[in-house]
Every structure is written in C-alpha cells, then in structure tokens.
Amino acid sequence: MDYIEITEITKRVEIKIAATLSPKRYAHCKSTGAVAVMLSERFGVNKEASYLAGLSHDMCRELSFEEQENLVDNYGACIAFLRGRPSLEALFSDTTYKRKMIHGPAAACLLCHEFGMREPDILEAVALHSVADEEMSNIAKIVYISDKLEPLRSRPQDVDEKLHTLDLDALFVYTIACVVHWFSEADKPLSPFTADLYSRMLK
Ligand SMILES: [Fe+2]
Ligand SMILES: [Fe+2]
C-alpha cells in the first residue's frame, strides 16, 4: 500500500472520528497520532502508517459492546492473521477484559472493511493497542506507547525525557511499567495477560 493510499484513508478516518467521537477522545486520537509520528521519525518507521494507526486506534471506543463485537464477528477475517496470538486469545477469552479491550480488534476490522486498509502492521497496531505483547511490530509498539504516554493524559514528570532518549524496546517496557503502576494506584484490576507480560519483561 503506497503513501497516497494511506494518506487518502487517513483523511477519511479523520472526517469520521471528528464526526463520531467525543471532543476529548478525538483529541486523544490526534495526540496519539502526533506522538506516534515523533517516535516513528526517531526510530526510522513509516510515519504515515504510524499516524493512521494512532489516529484510528480508538475509533470504536464509543460504540456499544454489542456493536464492537458485531464488527469482530462480521469482519474478523481482516485480522485472521493475528489469531493464535496469545495476547489476542487472552483478550477474547476473558469476558471482563474483552468488554474493555475489544474496541481495538473492532477498530482494526472497521479500518479494513470500511476504509480498505490491508497493511498487517497497521491492523496489528490498532487491534493490539490495549493488550500488547512481545511479538508486536515496531509500529504496534509505537502506537501502544503513544496511546499511553501522549501529553493529554496525566503522565509521570520524566515522560518527555524518556520519549526522546530511550530506545524502542526500553520505552515499551517503561510504558508497560507505567500501566501497571497506574492500575495499582487506581486500585483497578489489571488484566492477567498484562501482569504476566510485565513479569516476563522484568526477568
Ligand atoms: Fe483504546
Ligand atoms: Fe487510546
């Protein structure tokens, strides 16, 4: 898929999310895309692809669970290449976390079905942005990091320094550590898959 096609899809996604998301979530998606571009320039990744993945990652977040589930049921073939990934299987098999996290796979299915996006790295980045795993492509890691550390969120004081100095894998581990810390601080249950991922990364 070339630059022009990605740029055209990005314009259409932007129109859709401006019209359908709350202003706060729309701003979060734009901010995630902007951080993804900065990191893509740092790490030599296709910035148009990262921007589109960052922009669209939460485009189904405000649909009902049933609507999100329908997208995955109807257009799951778009992300069939991800089936068998332990992170995605964990997401689908735990009913509690599925309700919170299925908006990622749903957005990947919508991006593929409605907008014609077929790039595996972009679909993977969108589908797995809420769960994460060690096998993720560089674009997927960048979108995961950007979603969690974009400046409209409340963040640790050293985030900007980390975003500009750590290498990609170190930044990925740092981001997961932030997520674990935030859930602990808020006394919210962390998904068992993320808890295991963090334990594996500390070894
Ligand atoms: Fe999300
Ligand atoms: Fe997000």
Short mmCIF file of C-alpha atoms and ligand atoms in Angstrom, two decimals:
data_model
loop_
_atom_site.label_atom_id
_atom_site.label_comp_id
_atom_site.label_asym_id
_atom_site.label_seq_id
_atom_site.Cartn_x
_atom_site.Cartn_y
_atom_site.Cartn_z
CA MET A 1 0.00 0.00 0.00
CA ASP A 2 1.56 3.28 -1.04
CA TYR A 3 1.84 6.70 0.57
CA ILE A 4 -1.09 8.17 -1.42
CA GLU A 5 -3.49 5.40 -0.38
CA ILE A 6 -2.52 5.71 3.29
CA THR A 7 -2.90 9.50 3.13
CA GLU A 8 -6.33 9.18 1.49
CA ILE A 9 -7.54 6.68 4.11
CA THR A 10 -6.17 8.93 6.88
CA LYS A 11 -8.26 11.87 5.58
CA ARG A 12 -11.40 9.72 5.56
CA VAL A 13 -10.73 8.36 9.07
CA GLU A 14 -10.17 11.88 10.36
CA ILE A 15 -13.54 13.03 8.98
CA LYS A 16 -15.26 10.01 10.53
CA ILE A 17 -13.76 10.34 14.01
CA ALA A 18 -14.31 14.13 14.07
CA ALA A 19 -18.00 13.45 13.44
CA THR A 20 -18.49 10.44 15.71
CA LEU A 21 -16.18 10.68 18.75
CA SER A 22 -16.49 12.98 21.74
CA PRO A 23 -14.16 16.01 21.54
CA LYS A 24 -11.98 14.58 24.32
CA ARG A 25 -11.47 11.22 22.61
CA TYR A 26 -10.98 12.85 19.22
CA ALA A 27 -8.22 15.00 20.76
CA HIS A 28 -6.68 11.87 22.36
CA CYS A 29 -6.60 10.11 18.97
CA LYS A 30 -4.96 13.11 17.29
CA SER A 31 -2.45 13.42 20.12
CA THR A 32 -1.66 9.69 19.96
CA GLY A 33 -1.04 10.07 16.23
CA ALA A 34 1.26 13.05 16.79
CA VAL A 35 3.41 11.19 19.34
CA ALA A 36 3.48 8.18 17.01
CA VAL A 37 4.87 10.41 14.24
CA MET A 38 7.60 11.77 16.54
CA LEU A 39 8.61 8.24 17.61
CA SER A 40 8.49 6.98 14.03
CA GLU A 41 10.94 9.68 12.99
CA ARG A 42 13.21 8.72 15.90
CA PHE A 43 13.12 5.01 15.09
CA GLY A 44 13.01 5.08 11.28
CA VAL A 45 9.47 3.73 10.94
CA ASN A 46 6.90 4.76 8.30
CA LYS A 47 5.32 7.81 9.95
CA GLU A 48 2.22 7.92 7.73
CA ALA A 49 1.41 4.34 8.77
CA SER A 50 2.02 5.09 12.46
CA TYR A 51 -0.09 8.25 12.30
CA LEU A 52 -3.03 6.41 10.75
CA ALA A 53 -2.81 3.62 13.35
CA GLY A 54 -2.59 6.16 16.19
CA LEU A 55 -5.45 8.24 14.80
CA SER A 56 -7.80 5.28 14.36
CA HIS A 57 -6.92 3.14 17.40
CA ASP A 58 -9.91 4.28 19.50
CA MET A 59 -12.41 4.96 16.72
CA CYS A 60 -14.76 2.23 18.03
CA ARG A 61 -14.31 3.06 21.73
CA GLU A 62 -17.67 4.83 21.98
CA LEU A 63 -19.70 2.15 20.23
CA SER A 64 -21.68 -0.24 22.42
CA PHE A 65 -20.04 -3.55 23.31
CA GLU A 66 -22.54 -5.32 21.06
CA GLU A 67 -21.63 -3.09 18.10
CA GLN A 68 -17.93 -3.69 18.71
CA GLU A 69 -18.50 -7.43 18.97
CA ASN A 70 -20.55 -7.40 15.75
CA LEU A 71 -17.69 -5.76 13.87
CA VAL A 72 -15.33 -8.52 15.01
CA ASP A 73 -17.88 -11.25 14.30
CA ASN A 74 -18.68 -9.93 10.82
CA TYR A 75 -15.25 -8.77 9.64
CA GLY A 76 -12.89 -10.88 11.75
CA ALA A 77 -11.31 -12.22 8.56
CA CYS A 78 -9.47 -8.88 8.38
CA ILE A 79 -7.45 -9.82 11.46
CA ALA A 80 -7.39 -13.58 10.94
CA PHE A 81 -3.62 -13.32 10.56
CA LEU A 82 -3.46 -12.39 14.27
CA ARG A 83 -5.47 -15.36 15.52
CA GLY A 84 -3.45 -17.66 17.71
CA ARG A 85 -1.51 -14.75 19.18
CA PRO A 86 -1.65 -15.34 22.96
CA SER A 87 -2.44 -11.67 23.63
CA LEU A 88 -5.47 -11.66 21.34
CA GLU A 89 -6.68 -15.05 22.53
CA ALA A 90 -6.41 -13.81 26.14
CA LEU A 91 -8.44 -10.73 25.20
CA PHE A 92 -11.24 -12.79 23.63
CA SER A 93 -11.33 -15.49 26.29
CA ASP A 94 -11.78 -13.30 29.38
CA THR A 95 -15.27 -11.78 29.36
CA THR A 96 -14.37 -8.92 31.74
CA TYR A 97 -11.36 -7.72 29.78
CA LYS A 98 -12.99 -8.46 26.45
CA ARG A 99 -15.59 -5.77 27.18
CA LYS A 100 -12.83 -3.20 27.78
CA MET A 101 -10.41 -4.25 25.09
CA ILE A 102 -12.43 -5.46 22.11
CA HIS A 103 -12.56 -1.88 20.79
CA GLY A 104 -9.01 -2.48 19.44
CA PRO A 105 -9.85 -5.52 17.28
CA ALA A 106 -13.15 -3.85 16.33
CA ALA A 107 -11.32 -0.73 15.08
CA ALA A 108 -8.91 -2.89 13.06
CA CYS A 109 -11.87 -4.68 11.45
CA LEU A 110 -13.57 -1.34 10.66
CA LEU A 111 -10.35 0.11 9.24
CA CYS A 112 -10.07 -2.90 6.96
CA HIS A 113 -13.73 -3.31 5.99
CA GLU A 114 -14.90 0.32 5.68
CA PHE A 115 -11.63 2.02 4.68
CA GLY A 116 -9.87 -0.73 2.74
CA MET A 117 -6.75 -0.81 4.90
CA ARG A 118 -4.89 -4.07 4.42
CA GLU A 119 -1.44 -3.35 5.88
CA PRO A 120 -0.78 -6.01 8.55
CA ASP A 121 1.40 -3.74 10.71
CA ILE A 122 -1.29 -1.06 10.86
CA LEU A 123 -4.10 -3.54 11.59
CA GLU A 124 -1.95 -5.23 14.24
CA ALA A 125 -1.10 -1.90 15.91
CA VAL A 126 -4.79 -0.94 16.12
CA ALA A 127 -6.02 -4.41 17.16
CA LEU A 128 -3.47 -4.92 19.94
CA HIS A 129 -3.15 -1.38 21.31
CA SER A 130 -4.91 -2.21 24.55
CA VAL A 131 -3.33 -5.57 25.24
CA ALA A 132 0.27 -5.58 23.90
CA ASP A 133 2.72 -8.46 23.61
CA GLU A 134 6.41 -9.10 22.93
CA GLU A 135 5.83 -10.03 19.27
CA MET A 136 4.45 -6.65 18.23
CA SER A 137 5.93 -4.87 15.21
CA ASN A 138 7.70 -1.55 15.70
CA ILE A 139 4.59 0.32 14.55
CA ALA A 140 2.46 -1.58 17.05
CA LYS A 141 4.90 -0.82 19.88
CA ILE A 142 4.97 2.85 18.87
CA VAL A 143 1.17 3.10 18.88
CA TYR A 144 0.93 1.32 22.24
CA ILE A 145 3.48 3.73 23.74
CA SER A 146 1.89 6.80 22.14
CA ASP A 147 -1.60 5.87 23.35
CA LYS A 148 -0.40 5.57 26.96
CA LEU A 149 2.08 8.47 27.08
CA GLU A 150 0.52 11.17 24.86
CA PRO A 151 0.54 14.61 26.54
CA LEU A 152 -3.22 14.95 27.08
CA ARG A 153 -3.02 12.14 29.65
CA SER A 154 -1.73 12.68 33.16
CA ARG A 155 1.82 11.37 32.97
CA PRO A 156 4.94 10.98 35.09
CA GLN A 157 7.23 14.04 35.04
CA ASP A 158 10.04 12.24 33.23
CA VAL A 159 7.91 11.07 30.27
CA ASP A 160 9.15 13.60 27.71
CA GLU A 161 12.76 12.81 28.53
CA LYS A 162 12.07 9.06 28.21
CA LEU A 163 10.21 9.53 24.90
CA HIS A 164 13.22 11.36 23.46
CA THR A 165 16.05 9.24 24.87
CA LEU A 166 15.11 5.58 25.46
CA ASP A 167 15.38 3.05 22.64
CA LEU A 168 12.13 1.49 21.43
CA ASP A 169 12.27 -1.69 23.49
CA ALA A 170 13.22 0.19 26.67
CA LEU A 171 10.40 2.65 26.03
CA PHE A 172 7.99 -0.24 25.56
CA VAL A 173 8.99 -1.75 28.92
CA TYR A 174 8.80 1.70 30.56
CA THR A 175 5.26 2.15 29.19
CA ILE A 176 4.10 -1.23 30.46
CA ALA A 177 5.58 -0.37 33.87
CA CYS A 178 3.59 2.89 33.82
CA VAL A 179 0.38 0.99 33.01
CA VAL A 180 0.98 -1.49 35.84
CA HIS A 181 1.65 1.42 38.21
CA TRP A 182 -1.49 3.33 37.15
CA PHE A 183 -3.75 0.32 37.67
CA SER A 184 -2.19 -0.31 41.07
CA GLU A 185 -2.58 3.36 42.11
CA ALA A 186 -6.21 3.40 41.00
CA ASP A 187 -6.84 0.04 42.67
CA LYS A 188 -8.20 -1.24 39.37
CA PRO A 189 -7.77 -4.86 38.26
CA LEU A 190 -5.01 -5.33 35.70
CA SER A 191 -5.59 -7.94 33.00
CA PRO A 192 -3.76 -11.17 33.88
CA PHE A 193 -2.10 -11.12 30.46
CA THR A 194 -0.58 -7.67 31.08
CA ALA A 195 0.53 -8.69 34.57
CA ASP A 196 2.26 -11.79 33.13
CA LEU A 197 3.79 -9.74 30.32
CA TYR A 198 5.29 -7.33 32.83
CA SER A 199 6.66 -10.19 34.95
CA ARG A 200 8.28 -11.74 31.88
CA MET A 201 9.83 -8.43 30.91
CA LEU A 202 11.38 -7.92 34.33
CA LYS A 203 13.26 -11.24 34.05
FE FE B 1 -8.08 2.08 23.44
FE FE B 2 -6.43 5.35 23.44
#
